[in-house]
Amino acid sequence: MHLLDGKATSEEIKRELALAVQERKRNGKKIPHLAAILVGNDGGSLTYVNAKVKACEQIGFESTLIKYDESVPEEILLAKVQTLNDDKSVDGFIVQLPLPKHIDELKITQAIDPRKDVDGFHPVNLGNMILNISGFLPATPAGIVELLKRNNIETEGKNCVIIGRSNIVGQPLSILLAQNTNPGNCTVTLTHSKTKNLKGICKAADILVAAIGRPGFVTEDMVKEGAVVIDVGTTRVIDDSRARGWYLSGDVDFEKVAPKCSYITPVPGGVGPMTIASLMINTLKAMELKGK
Ligand code: GUN
């Protein structure tokens, strides 16, 4: 069993991006600037957004964090999105999800200028992705593909099973891995809450991706010997025995499943850091697409 070390791979990508920033500086070019909007006090979202800001500092990007109270009206958020669309100093920005229930996530996502949509959630970018036209790929699926690529994991002709059909992970990943690309050319099965015989389907997977946010959902009896297992889950589980009162759990029962795998991602340190690295790649791209 080999660990698919997303942290190490993401550090490698960040070093490459830092060199690109230094090169831009030497040539008197603008430094990429990422802005992030965070609404409310969800601990997980706060951790992710802080990690994104920290990655910007590490690479040498500019960053701006905009925080709103949980009760912020939708119109205020829409107005801020418009301001960031118009702000020439900002190259790309994200609105951290999930948003409070009174805010329509789709409306917010659609209001973002696709040229600054470094999360790749806007319908224009999702459409480009389906047609394999250059644009911004959603960060988590792109991070998973990059992790497979940089670790030389063969995907062509493999059976890939994805658990979870979310707009930001399962659905876009199913498209990327089925494309005639490398990594890609998988035969993809996208499973969900209505799937019958989930265990049997998972057991046939050469590459199994779990993205449902249910701690320990994937058990050893669902995994084929030698499979590649990608765990996208990052759920905070309450645990009073720990100093901070919780631990981060993936969707895979790691202890039992890992010995059966050829490769497996840990949680934390697997897909999470790769998501951030992809966002940084997209931010540099946003800057370059402006021709600056
Ligand atoms: N929430 C979970 N993953 C993501 C992500 O990649 N981007 C944003 N904006 N919110 C998220």
PDB file of C-alpha atoms and ligand atoms in Angstrom:
ATOM      1  CA  MET A   1       0.000   0.000   0.000  1.00  0.00           C
ATOM      2  CA  HIS A   2       1.261   3.461  -0.949  1.00  0.00           C
ATOM      3  CA  LEU A   3      -0.006   6.668   0.584  1.00  0.00           C
ATOM      4  CA  LEU A   4      -1.092   9.235  -1.994  1.00  0.00           C
ATOM      5  CA  ASP A   5       0.453  12.190  -0.254  1.00  0.00           C
ATOM      6  CA  GLY A   6      -1.597  15.207  -1.307  1.00  0.00           C
ATOM      7  CA  LYS A   7       0.294  17.453   1.046  1.00  0.00           C
ATOM      8  CA  ALA A   8       3.666  16.660  -0.537  1.00  0.00           C
ATOM      9  CA  THR A   9       2.241  16.926  -4.075  1.00  0.00           C
ATOM     10  CA  SER A  10       0.544  20.249  -3.270  1.00  0.00           C
ATOM     11  CA  GLU A  11       3.823  21.602  -1.843  1.00  0.00           C
ATOM     12  CA  GLU A  12       5.527  20.707  -5.119  1.00  0.00           C
ATOM     13  CA  ILE A  13       2.830  22.623  -7.067  1.00  0.00           C
ATOM     14  CA  LYS A  14       3.075  25.618  -4.729  1.00  0.00           C
ATOM     15  CA  ARG A  15       6.854  25.732  -5.215  1.00  0.00           C
ATOM     16  CA  GLU A  16       6.318  25.839  -8.992  1.00  0.00           C
ATOM     17  CA  LEU A  17       3.746  28.628  -8.610  1.00  0.00           C
ATOM     18  CA  ALA A  18       6.083  30.596  -6.329  1.00  0.00           C
ATOM     19  CA  LEU A  19       8.755  30.442  -9.048  1.00  0.00           C
ATOM     20  CA  ALA A  20       6.224  31.718 -11.601  1.00  0.00           C
ATOM     21  CA  VAL A  21       5.387  34.631  -9.283  1.00  0.00           C
ATOM     22  CA  GLN A  22       9.074  35.478  -8.854  1.00  0.00           C
ATOM     23  CA  GLU A  23       9.480  35.430 -12.629  1.00  0.00           C
ATOM     24  CA  ARG A  24       6.516  37.817 -13.001  1.00  0.00           C
ATOM     25  CA  LYS A  25       8.044  40.126 -10.396  1.00  0.00           C
ATOM     26  CA  ARG A  26      11.382  40.131 -12.202  1.00  0.00           C
ATOM     27  CA  ASN A  27       9.582  41.123 -15.399  1.00  0.00           C
ATOM     28  CA  GLY A  28       7.665  43.913 -13.659  1.00  0.00           C
ATOM     29  CA  LYS A  29       4.327  42.107 -14.122  1.00  0.00           C
ATOM     30  CA  LYS A  30       1.313  42.156 -11.803  1.00  0.00           C
ATOM     31  CA  ILE A  31       1.144  39.664  -8.923  1.00  0.00           C
ATOM     32  CA  PRO A  32      -1.996  37.462  -8.906  1.00  0.00           C
ATOM     33  CA  HIS A  33      -4.646  38.570  -6.396  1.00  0.00           C
ATOM     34  CA  LEU A  34      -7.243  36.158  -4.965  1.00  0.00           C
ATOM     35  CA  ALA A  35     -10.211  37.345  -2.891  1.00  0.00           C
ATOM     36  CA  ALA A  36     -12.366  35.061  -0.752  1.00  0.00           C
ATOM     37  CA  ILE A  37     -15.785  35.702   0.736  1.00  0.00           C
ATOM     38  CA  LEU A  38     -16.690  33.827   3.907  1.00  0.00           C
ATOM     39  CA  VAL A  39     -20.207  33.980   5.361  1.00  0.00           C
ATOM     40  CA  GLY A  40     -20.897  32.874   8.949  1.00  0.00           C
ATOM     41  CA  ASN A  41     -18.830  30.984  11.499  1.00  0.00           C
ATOM     42  CA  ASP A  42     -18.786  27.408  10.265  1.00  0.00           C
ATOM     43  CA  GLY A  43     -15.544  25.945  11.640  1.00  0.00           C
ATOM     44  CA  GLY A  44     -14.787  23.843   8.570  1.00  0.00           C
ATOM     45  CA  SER A  45     -15.309  26.738   6.138  1.00  0.00           C
ATOM     46  CA  LEU A  46     -13.166  29.015   8.291  1.00  0.00           C
ATOM     47  CA  THR A  47     -10.353  26.448   8.278  1.00  0.00           C
ATOM     48  CA  TYR A  48     -10.519  26.073   4.480  1.00  0.00           C
ATOM     49  CA  VAL A  49     -10.594  29.796   3.787  1.00  0.00           C
ATOM     50  CA  ASN A  50      -7.699  30.446   6.168  1.00  0.00           C
ATOM     51  CA  ALA A  51      -5.728  27.694   4.440  1.00  0.00           C
ATOM     52  CA  LYS A  52      -6.412  29.371   1.076  1.00  0.00           C
ATOM     53  CA  VAL A  53      -5.156  32.730   2.372  1.00  0.00           C
ATOM     54  CA  LYS A  54      -2.076  31.031   3.848  1.00  0.00           C
ATOM     55  CA  ALA A  55      -1.325  29.319   0.526  1.00  0.00           C
ATOM     56  CA  CYS A  56      -1.461  32.736  -1.192  1.00  0.00           C
ATOM     57  CA  GLU A  57       1.096  34.091   1.295  1.00  0.00           C
ATOM     58  CA  GLN A  58       3.320  31.055   0.777  1.00  0.00           C
ATOM     59  CA  ILE A  59       3.316  31.460  -3.012  1.00  0.00           C
ATOM     60  CA  GLY A  60       3.526  35.238  -3.040  1.00  0.00           C
ATOM     61  CA  PHE A  61      -0.013  35.975  -4.306  1.00  0.00           C
ATOM     62  CA  GLU A  62      -1.949  38.887  -2.915  1.00  0.00           C
ATOM     63  CA  SER A  63      -5.081  37.892  -1.014  1.00  0.00           C
ATOM     64  CA  THR A  64      -8.128  39.583   0.491  1.00  0.00           C
ATOM     65  CA  LEU A  65     -10.505  37.921   2.922  1.00  0.00           C
ATOM     66  CA  ILE A  66     -14.009  39.385   3.198  1.00  0.00           C
ATOM     67  CA  LYS A  67     -16.117  38.154   6.095  1.00  0.00           C
ATOM     68  CA  TYR A  68     -19.870  38.527   6.620  1.00  0.00           C
ATOM     69  CA  ASP A  69     -22.136  37.646   9.472  1.00  0.00           C
ATOM     70  CA  GLU A  70     -24.401  34.585   9.043  1.00  0.00           C
ATOM     71  CA  SER A  71     -27.408  36.929   8.676  1.00  0.00           C
ATOM     72  CA  VAL A  72     -26.063  38.933   5.714  1.00  0.00           C
ATOM     73  CA  PRO A  73     -28.861  39.600   3.194  1.00  0.00           C
ATOM     74  CA  GLU A  74     -28.518  38.057  -0.257  1.00  0.00           C
ATOM     75  CA  GLU A  75     -28.564  41.508  -1.938  1.00  0.00           C
ATOM     76  CA  ILE A  76     -25.492  42.600   0.040  1.00  0.00           C
ATOM     77  CA  LEU A  77     -23.612  39.497  -1.026  1.00  0.00           C
ATOM     78  CA  LEU A  78     -24.677  39.966  -4.658  1.00  0.00           C
ATOM     79  CA  ALA A  79     -23.523  43.580  -4.531  1.00  0.00           C
ATOM     80  CA  LYS A  80     -20.126  42.464  -3.193  1.00  0.00           C
ATOM     81  CA  VAL A  81     -19.797  39.918  -5.989  1.00  0.00           C
ATOM     82  CA  GLN A  82     -20.482  42.725  -8.482  1.00  0.00           C
ATOM     83  CA  THR A  83     -17.862  44.939  -6.814  1.00  0.00           C
ATOM     84  CA  LEU A  84     -15.267  42.155  -7.071  1.00  0.00           C
ATOM     85  CA  ASN A  85     -16.261  41.526 -10.713  1.00  0.00           C
ATOM     86  CA  ASP A  86     -15.504  45.179 -11.442  1.00  0.00           C
ATOM     87  CA  ASP A  87     -12.354  45.480  -9.294  1.00  0.00           C
ATOM     88  CA  LYS A  88      -9.401  45.414 -11.699  1.00  0.00           C
ATOM     89  CA  SER A  89      -6.922  44.617  -8.916  1.00  0.00           C
ATOM     90  CA  VAL A  90      -8.692  41.299  -8.172  1.00  0.00           C
ATOM     91  CA  ASP A  91      -7.884  38.522 -10.658  1.00  0.00           C
ATOM     92  CA  GLY A  92     -10.049  35.802  -9.186  1.00  0.00           C
ATOM     93  CA  PHE A  93     -12.371  35.255  -6.249  1.00  0.00           C
ATOM     94  CA  ILE A  94     -14.403  32.601  -4.495  1.00  0.00           C
ATOM     95  CA  VAL A  95     -17.449  32.484  -2.275  1.00  0.00           C
ATOM     96  CA  GLN A  96     -16.911  29.699   0.246  1.00  0.00           C
ATOM     97  CA  LEU A  97     -19.760  27.165   0.296  1.00  0.00           C
ATOM     98  CA  PRO A  98     -22.058  26.175   1.887  1.00  0.00           C
ATOM     99  CA  LEU A  99     -23.957  29.453   2.323  1.00  0.00           C
ATOM    100  CA  PRO A 100     -26.731  30.028   4.888  1.00  0.00           C
ATOM    101  CA  LYS A 101     -30.161  28.711   3.819  1.00  0.00           C
ATOM    102  CA  HIS A 102     -31.647  32.139   3.083  1.00  0.00           C
ATOM    103  CA  ILE A 103     -29.070  32.680   0.324  1.00  0.00           C
ATOM    104  CA  ASP A 104     -29.462  31.061  -3.102  1.00  0.00           C
ATOM    105  CA  GLU A 105     -26.045  29.518  -3.847  1.00  0.00           C
ATOM    106  CA  LEU A 106     -26.790  29.145  -7.555  1.00  0.00           C
ATOM    107  CA  LYS A 107     -27.755  32.818  -7.831  1.00  0.00           C
ATOM    108  CA  ILE A 108     -24.475  33.848  -6.191  1.00  0.00           C
ATOM    109  CA  THR A 109     -22.411  31.462  -8.331  1.00  0.00           C
ATOM    110  CA  GLN A 110     -24.078  32.713 -11.520  1.00  0.00           C
ATOM    111  CA  ALA A 111     -23.380  36.334 -10.563  1.00  0.00           C
ATOM    112  CA  ILE A 112     -19.604  35.760 -10.583  1.00  0.00           C
ATOM    113  CA  ASP A 113     -17.819  36.872 -13.769  1.00  0.00           C
ATOM    114  CA  PRO A 114     -16.751  33.539 -15.357  1.00  0.00           C
ATOM    115  CA  ARG A 115     -13.322  35.072 -16.067  1.00  0.00           C
ATOM    116  CA  LYS A 116     -12.799  35.497 -12.312  1.00  0.00           C
ATOM    117  CA  ASP A 117     -14.559  32.261 -11.267  1.00  0.00           C
ATOM    118  CA  VAL A 118     -11.444  30.440 -10.034  1.00  0.00           C
ATOM    119  CA  ASP A 119     -13.634  27.856  -8.264  1.00  0.00           C
ATOM    120  CA  GLY A 120     -14.939  26.800 -11.687  1.00  0.00           C
ATOM    121  CA  PHE A 121     -18.550  26.662 -10.423  1.00  0.00           C
ATOM    122  CA  HIS A 122     -20.125  29.063 -12.956  1.00  0.00           C
ATOM    123  CA  PRO A 123     -22.240  27.360 -15.667  1.00  0.00           C
ATOM    124  CA  VAL A 124     -19.921  28.770 -18.357  1.00  0.00           C
ATOM    125  CA  ASN A 125     -16.883  27.093 -16.786  1.00  0.00           C
ATOM    126  CA  LEU A 126     -18.762  23.849 -16.176  1.00  0.00           C
ATOM    127  CA  GLY A 127     -19.883  23.924 -19.829  1.00  0.00           C
ATOM    128  CA  ASN A 128     -16.308  24.512 -20.999  1.00  0.00           C
ATOM    129  CA  MET A 129     -15.194  21.593 -18.856  1.00  0.00           C
ATOM    130  CA  ILE A 130     -17.702  19.245 -20.492  1.00  0.00           C
ATOM    131  CA  LEU A 131     -16.532  20.306 -23.957  1.00  0.00           C
ATOM    132  CA  ASN A 132     -12.859  20.084 -22.888  1.00  0.00           C
ATOM    133  CA  ILE A 133     -12.395  23.787 -23.687  1.00  0.00           C
ATOM    134  CA  SER A 134      -9.828  25.667 -21.606  1.00  0.00           C
ATOM    135  CA  GLY A 135     -11.398  27.393 -18.607  1.00  0.00           C
ATOM    136  CA  PHE A 136     -11.401  27.007 -14.842  1.00  0.00           C
ATOM    137  CA  LEU A 137     -11.832  23.456 -13.581  1.00  0.00           C
ATOM    138  CA  PRO A 138     -13.542  22.931 -10.202  1.00  0.00           C
ATOM    139  CA  ALA A 139     -10.774  22.802  -7.613  1.00  0.00           C
ATOM    140  CA  THR A 140     -11.410  19.449  -5.923  1.00  0.00           C
ATOM    141  CA  PRO A 141     -11.941  17.341  -9.086  1.00  0.00           C
ATOM    142  CA  ALA A 142      -8.958  19.061 -10.756  1.00  0.00           C
ATOM    143  CA  GLY A 143      -6.873  18.414  -7.642  1.00  0.00           C
ATOM    144  CA  ILE A 144      -7.739  14.714  -7.697  1.00  0.00           C
ATOM    145  CA  VAL A 145      -6.832  14.431 -11.398  1.00  0.00           C
ATOM    146  CA  GLU A 146      -3.525  16.245 -10.747  1.00  0.00           C
ATOM    147  CA  LEU A 147      -2.784  13.936  -7.802  1.00  0.00           C
ATOM    148  CA  LEU A 148      -3.296  10.864 -10.031  1.00  0.00           C
ATOM    149  CA  LYS A 149      -1.172  12.414 -12.768  1.00  0.00           C
ATOM    150  CA  ARG A 150       1.767  13.446 -10.602  1.00  0.00           C
ATOM    151  CA  ASN A 151       1.843  10.051  -8.935  1.00  0.00           C
ATOM    152  CA  ASN A 152       1.804   8.212 -12.298  1.00  0.00           C
ATOM    153  CA  ILE A 153      -1.405   6.327 -11.588  1.00  0.00           C
ATOM    154  CA  GLU A 154      -2.736   4.634 -14.701  1.00  0.00           C
ATOM    155  CA  THR A 155      -6.396   5.499 -15.379  1.00  0.00           C
ATOM    156  CA  GLU A 156      -6.951   4.396 -18.990  1.00  0.00           C
ATOM    157  CA  GLY A 157      -9.556   1.660 -19.254  1.00  0.00           C
ATOM    158  CA  LYS A 158     -10.010   1.465 -15.491  1.00  0.00           C
ATOM    159  CA  ASN A 159     -13.363   1.106 -13.766  1.00  0.00           C
ATOM    160  CA  CYS A 160     -13.852   4.190 -11.657  1.00  0.00           C
ATOM    161  CA  VAL A 161     -16.687   4.358  -9.149  1.00  0.00           C
ATOM    162  CA  ILE A 162     -17.584   7.687  -7.546  1.00  0.00           C
ATOM    163  CA  ILE A 163     -19.805   7.787  -4.470  1.00  0.00           C
ATOM    164  CA  GLY A 164     -21.700  11.104  -4.352  1.00  0.00           C
ATOM    165  CA  ARG A 165     -23.084  13.290  -7.176  1.00  0.00           C
ATOM    166  CA  SER A 166     -22.509  16.794  -5.810  1.00  0.00           C
ATOM    167  CA  ASN A 167     -22.127  19.719  -8.203  1.00  0.00           C
ATOM    168  CA  ILE A 168     -18.678  20.517  -6.857  1.00  0.00           C
ATOM    169  CA  VAL A 169     -17.080  17.056  -6.666  1.00  0.00           C
ATOM    170  CA  GLY A 170     -18.885  13.921  -7.895  1.00  0.00           C
ATOM    171  CA  GLN A 171     -20.523  15.213 -11.081  1.00  0.00           C
ATOM    172  CA  PRO A 172     -17.561  17.196 -12.463  1.00  0.00           C
ATOM    173  CA  LEU A 173     -15.079  14.456 -11.512  1.00  0.00           C
ATOM    174  CA  SER A 174     -17.173  11.872 -13.369  1.00  0.00           C
ATOM    175  CA  ILE A 175     -16.840  14.008 -16.506  1.00  0.00           C
ATOM    176  CA  LEU A 176     -13.102  14.670 -16.168  1.00  0.00           C
ATOM    177  CA  LEU A 177     -12.222  11.009 -15.615  1.00  0.00           C
ATOM    178  CA  ALA A 178     -14.364   9.836 -18.537  1.00  0.00           C
ATOM    179  CA  GLN A 179     -12.776  12.268 -21.020  1.00  0.00           C
ATOM    180  CA  ASN A 180     -10.350  11.160 -23.702  1.00  0.00           C
ATOM    181  CA  THR A 181      -7.386  12.585 -21.773  1.00  0.00           C
ATOM    182  CA  ASN A 182      -4.587  11.406 -19.530  1.00  0.00           C
ATOM    183  CA  PRO A 183      -5.534  11.043 -16.702  1.00  0.00           C
ATOM    184  CA  GLY A 184      -8.945  10.037 -18.019  1.00  0.00           C
ATOM    185  CA  ASN A 185     -10.381   7.339 -20.273  1.00  0.00           C
ATOM    186  CA  CYS A 186     -11.963   5.646 -17.269  1.00  0.00           C
ATOM    187  CA  THR A 187     -15.281   3.840 -17.404  1.00  0.00           C
ATOM    188  CA  VAL A 188     -17.061   5.867 -14.760  1.00  0.00           C
ATOM    189  CA  THR A 189     -19.988   4.876 -12.564  1.00  0.00           C
ATOM    190  CA  LEU A 190     -21.494   7.777 -10.614  1.00  0.00           C
ATOM    191  CA  THR A 191     -23.382   6.415  -7.623  1.00  0.00           C
ATOM    192  CA  HIS A 192     -25.789   8.193  -5.251  1.00  0.00           C
ATOM    193  CA  SER A 193     -28.395   7.677  -2.551  1.00  0.00           C
ATOM    194  CA  LYS A 194     -30.750   5.759  -4.871  1.00  0.00           C
ATOM    195  CA  THR A 195     -28.083   3.411  -6.240  1.00  0.00           C
ATOM    196  CA  LYS A 196     -28.881  -0.283  -5.829  1.00  0.00           C
ATOM    197  CA  ASN A 197     -26.184  -2.796  -4.882  1.00  0.00           C
ATOM    198  CA  LEU A 198     -23.687  -0.056  -3.974  1.00  0.00           C
ATOM    199  CA  LYS A 199     -21.387  -2.544  -2.282  1.00  0.00           C
ATOM    200  CA  GLY A 200     -21.176  -4.781  -5.363  1.00  0.00           C
ATOM    201  CA  ILE A 201     -20.547  -1.805  -7.651  1.00  0.00           C
ATOM    202  CA  CYS A 202     -17.789  -0.430  -5.391  1.00  0.00           C
ATOM    203  CA  LYS A 203     -16.181  -3.840  -5.144  1.00  0.00           C
ATOM    204  CA  ALA A 204     -15.664  -3.815  -8.940  1.00  0.00           C
ATOM    205  CA  ALA A 205     -13.848  -0.464  -8.834  1.00  0.00           C
ATOM    206  CA  ASP A 206     -10.204  -0.127  -9.818  1.00  0.00           C
ATOM    207  CA  ILE A 207     -10.441   3.480  -8.653  1.00  0.00           C
ATOM    208  CA  LEU A 208     -12.927   4.287  -5.885  1.00  0.00           C
ATOM    209  CA  VAL A 209     -13.716   7.892  -4.953  1.00  0.00           C
ATOM    210  CA  ALA A 210     -15.757   8.616  -1.825  1.00  0.00           C
ATOM    211  CA  ALA A 211     -17.331  12.080  -1.696  1.00  0.00           C
ATOM    212  CA  ILE A 212     -20.440  11.992   0.484  1.00  0.00           C
ATOM    213  CA  GLY A 213     -19.320  13.448   3.809  1.00  0.00           C
ATOM    214  CA  ARG A 214     -20.188  10.393   5.922  1.00  0.00           C
ATOM    215  CA  PRO A 215     -17.352   9.320   8.222  1.00  0.00           C
ATOM    216  CA  GLY A 216     -16.164   5.759   7.697  1.00  0.00           C
ATOM    217  CA  PHE A 217     -18.869   4.988   5.076  1.00  0.00           C
ATOM    218  CA  VAL A 218     -16.526   2.937   2.870  1.00  0.00           C
ATOM    219  CA  THR A 219     -15.717  -0.316   4.644  1.00  0.00           C
ATOM    220  CA  GLU A 220     -13.218  -3.025   3.672  1.00  0.00           C
ATOM    221  CA  ASP A 221     -15.899  -5.306   2.210  1.00  0.00           C
ATOM    222  CA  MET A 222     -16.631  -2.604  -0.421  1.00  0.00           C
ATOM    223  CA  VAL A 223     -13.064  -2.438  -1.733  1.00  0.00           C
ATOM    224  CA  LYS A 224     -11.312  -4.674  -4.245  1.00  0.00           C
ATOM    225  CA  GLU A 225      -7.801  -5.892  -3.460  1.00  0.00           C
ATOM    226  CA  GLY A 226      -5.321  -3.518  -5.138  1.00  0.00           C
ATOM    227  CA  ALA A 227      -7.800  -0.666  -5.688  1.00  0.00           C
ATOM    228  CA  VAL A 228      -6.858   3.022  -5.697  1.00  0.00           C
ATOM    229  CA  VAL A 229      -8.993   4.781  -3.065  1.00  0.00           C
ATOM    230  CA  ILE A 230      -9.527   8.551  -3.030  1.00  0.00           C
ATOM    231  CA  ASP A 231     -11.184   9.945   0.092  1.00  0.00           C
ATOM    232  CA  VAL A 232     -12.769  13.374  -0.349  1.00  0.00           C
ATOM    233  CA  GLY A 233     -14.568  13.385   3.025  1.00  0.00           C
ATOM    234  CA  THR A 234     -13.601  15.976   5.633  1.00  0.00           C
ATOM    235  CA  THR A 235     -16.149  15.792   8.434  1.00  0.00           C
ATOM    236  CA  ARG A 236     -15.457  17.204  11.890  1.00  0.00           C
ATOM    237  CA  VAL A 237     -16.304  14.482  14.404  1.00  0.00           C
ATOM    238  CA  ILE A 238     -16.816  15.563  18.017  1.00  0.00           C
ATOM    239  CA  ASP A 239     -14.211  13.983  20.305  1.00  0.00           C
ATOM    240  CA  ASP A 240     -13.801  15.359  23.803  1.00  0.00           C
ATOM    241  CA  SER A 241     -10.602  13.365  24.320  1.00  0.00           C
ATOM    242  CA  ARG A 242      -8.824  15.700  21.867  1.00  0.00           C
ATOM    243  CA  ALA A 243      -7.537  19.102  22.881  1.00  0.00           C
ATOM    244  CA  ARG A 244      -9.602  20.926  20.229  1.00  0.00           C
ATOM    245  CA  GLY A 245     -12.675  18.740  20.828  1.00  0.00           C
ATOM    246  CA  TRP A 246     -12.902  17.171  17.347  1.00  0.00           C
ATOM    247  CA  TYR A 247     -10.989  15.303  14.682  1.00  0.00           C
ATOM    248  CA  LEU A 248     -11.252  15.296  10.906  1.00  0.00           C
ATOM    249  CA  SER A 249     -12.689  12.114   9.429  1.00  0.00           C
ATOM    250  CA  GLY A 250     -12.741  10.948   5.831  1.00  0.00           C
ATOM    251  CA  ASP A 251     -15.488   8.854   4.207  1.00  0.00           C
ATOM    252  CA  VAL A 252     -13.270   5.759   4.287  1.00  0.00           C
ATOM    253  CA  ASP A 253     -12.558   3.457   7.225  1.00  0.00           C
ATOM    254  CA  PHE A 254      -8.837   4.045   6.662  1.00  0.00           C
ATOM    255  CA  GLU A 255      -7.387   1.518   9.146  1.00  0.00           C
ATOM    256  CA  LYS A 256      -9.269  -1.436   7.657  1.00  0.00           C
ATOM    257  CA  VAL A 257      -9.344  -0.357   4.014  1.00  0.00           C
ATOM    258  CA  ALA A 258      -5.740   0.835   3.568  1.00  0.00           C
ATOM    259  CA  PRO A 259      -4.099  -2.630   3.710  1.00  0.00           C
ATOM    260  CA  LYS A 260      -6.200  -3.726   0.684  1.00  0.00           C
ATOM    261  CA  CYS A 261      -5.297  -0.749  -1.500  1.00  0.00           C
ATOM    262  CA  SER A 262      -2.502  -0.156  -3.979  1.00  0.00           C
ATOM    263  CA  TYR A 263      -2.860   3.580  -3.236  1.00  0.00           C
ATOM    264  CA  ILE A 264      -4.992   5.523  -0.760  1.00  0.00           C
ATOM    265  CA  THR A 265      -5.282   9.185   0.227  1.00  0.00           C
ATOM    266  CA  PRO A 266      -5.079  10.041   3.927  1.00  0.00           C
ATOM    267  CA  VAL A 267      -7.418  12.503   5.683  1.00  0.00           C
ATOM    268  CA  PRO A 268      -6.127  15.057   6.413  1.00  0.00           C
ATOM    269  CA  GLY A 269      -3.242  15.475   3.949  1.00  0.00           C
ATOM    270  CA  GLY A 270      -4.783  13.930   0.840  1.00  0.00           C
ATOM    271  CA  VAL A 271      -7.382  15.648  -1.332  1.00  0.00           C
ATOM    272  CA  GLY A 272      -7.742  18.794   0.837  1.00  0.00           C
ATOM    273  CA  PRO A 273      -4.301  20.293   0.073  1.00  0.00           C
ATOM    274  CA  MET A 274      -4.749  19.405  -3.616  1.00  0.00           C
ATOM    275  CA  THR A 275      -8.006  21.411  -3.723  1.00  0.00           C
ATOM    276  CA  ILE A 276      -6.094  24.439  -2.484  1.00  0.00           C
ATOM    277  CA  ALA A 277      -3.256  23.888  -4.957  1.00  0.00           C
ATOM    278  CA  SER A 278      -5.802  23.754  -7.831  1.00  0.00           C
ATOM    279  CA  LEU A 279      -7.346  27.025  -6.696  1.00  0.00           C
ATOM    280  CA  MET A 280      -3.897  28.604  -6.789  1.00  0.00           C
ATOM    281  CA  ILE A 281      -3.281  27.210 -10.310  1.00  0.00           C
ATOM    282  CA  ASN A 282      -6.607  28.720 -11.424  1.00  0.00           C
ATOM    283  CA  THR A 283      -5.744  32.093  -9.877  1.00  0.00           C
ATOM    284  CA  LEU A 284      -2.453  32.312 -11.776  1.00  0.00           C
ATOM    285  CA  LYS A 285      -4.333  31.284 -14.920  1.00  0.00           C
ATOM    286  CA  ALA A 286      -6.946  34.027 -14.367  1.00  0.00           C
ATOM    287  CA  MET A 287      -4.123  36.540 -14.217  1.00  0.00           C
ATOM    288  CA  GLU A 288      -2.439  35.164 -17.346  1.00  0.00           C
ATOM    289  CA  LEU A 289      -5.728  35.070 -19.312  1.00  0.00           C
ATOM    290  CA  LYS A 290      -6.039  38.816 -18.765  1.00  0.00           C
ATOM    291  CA  GLY A 291      -2.824  39.074 -20.804  1.00  0.00           C
ATOM    292  CA  LYS A 292      -1.041  40.933 -18.032  1.00  0.00           C
TER     293      LYS A 292
HETATM  294  N1  GUN B   1     -16.863  24.154  -0.087  1.00  0.00           N
HETATM  295  C1  GUN B   1     -16.347  22.909  -0.204  1.00  0.00           C
HETATM  296  N2  GUN B   1     -15.437  22.866  -1.205  1.00  0.00           N
HETATM  297  C2  GUN B   1     -15.398  24.103  -1.735  1.00  0.00           C
HETATM  298  C3  GUN B   1     -14.642  24.681  -2.794  1.00  0.00           C
HETATM  299  O1  GUN B   1     -13.840  24.037  -3.492  1.00  0.00           O
HETATM  300  N3  GUN B   1     -14.867  25.999  -3.029  1.00  0.00           N
HETATM  301  C4  GUN B   1     -15.766  26.732  -2.309  1.00  0.00           C
HETATM  302  N4  GUN B   1     -15.946  28.016  -2.630  1.00  0.00           N
HETATM  303  N5  GUN B   1     -16.486  26.221  -1.322  1.00  0.00           N
HETATM  304  C5  GUN B   1     -16.296  24.912  -1.038  1.00  0.00           C
END
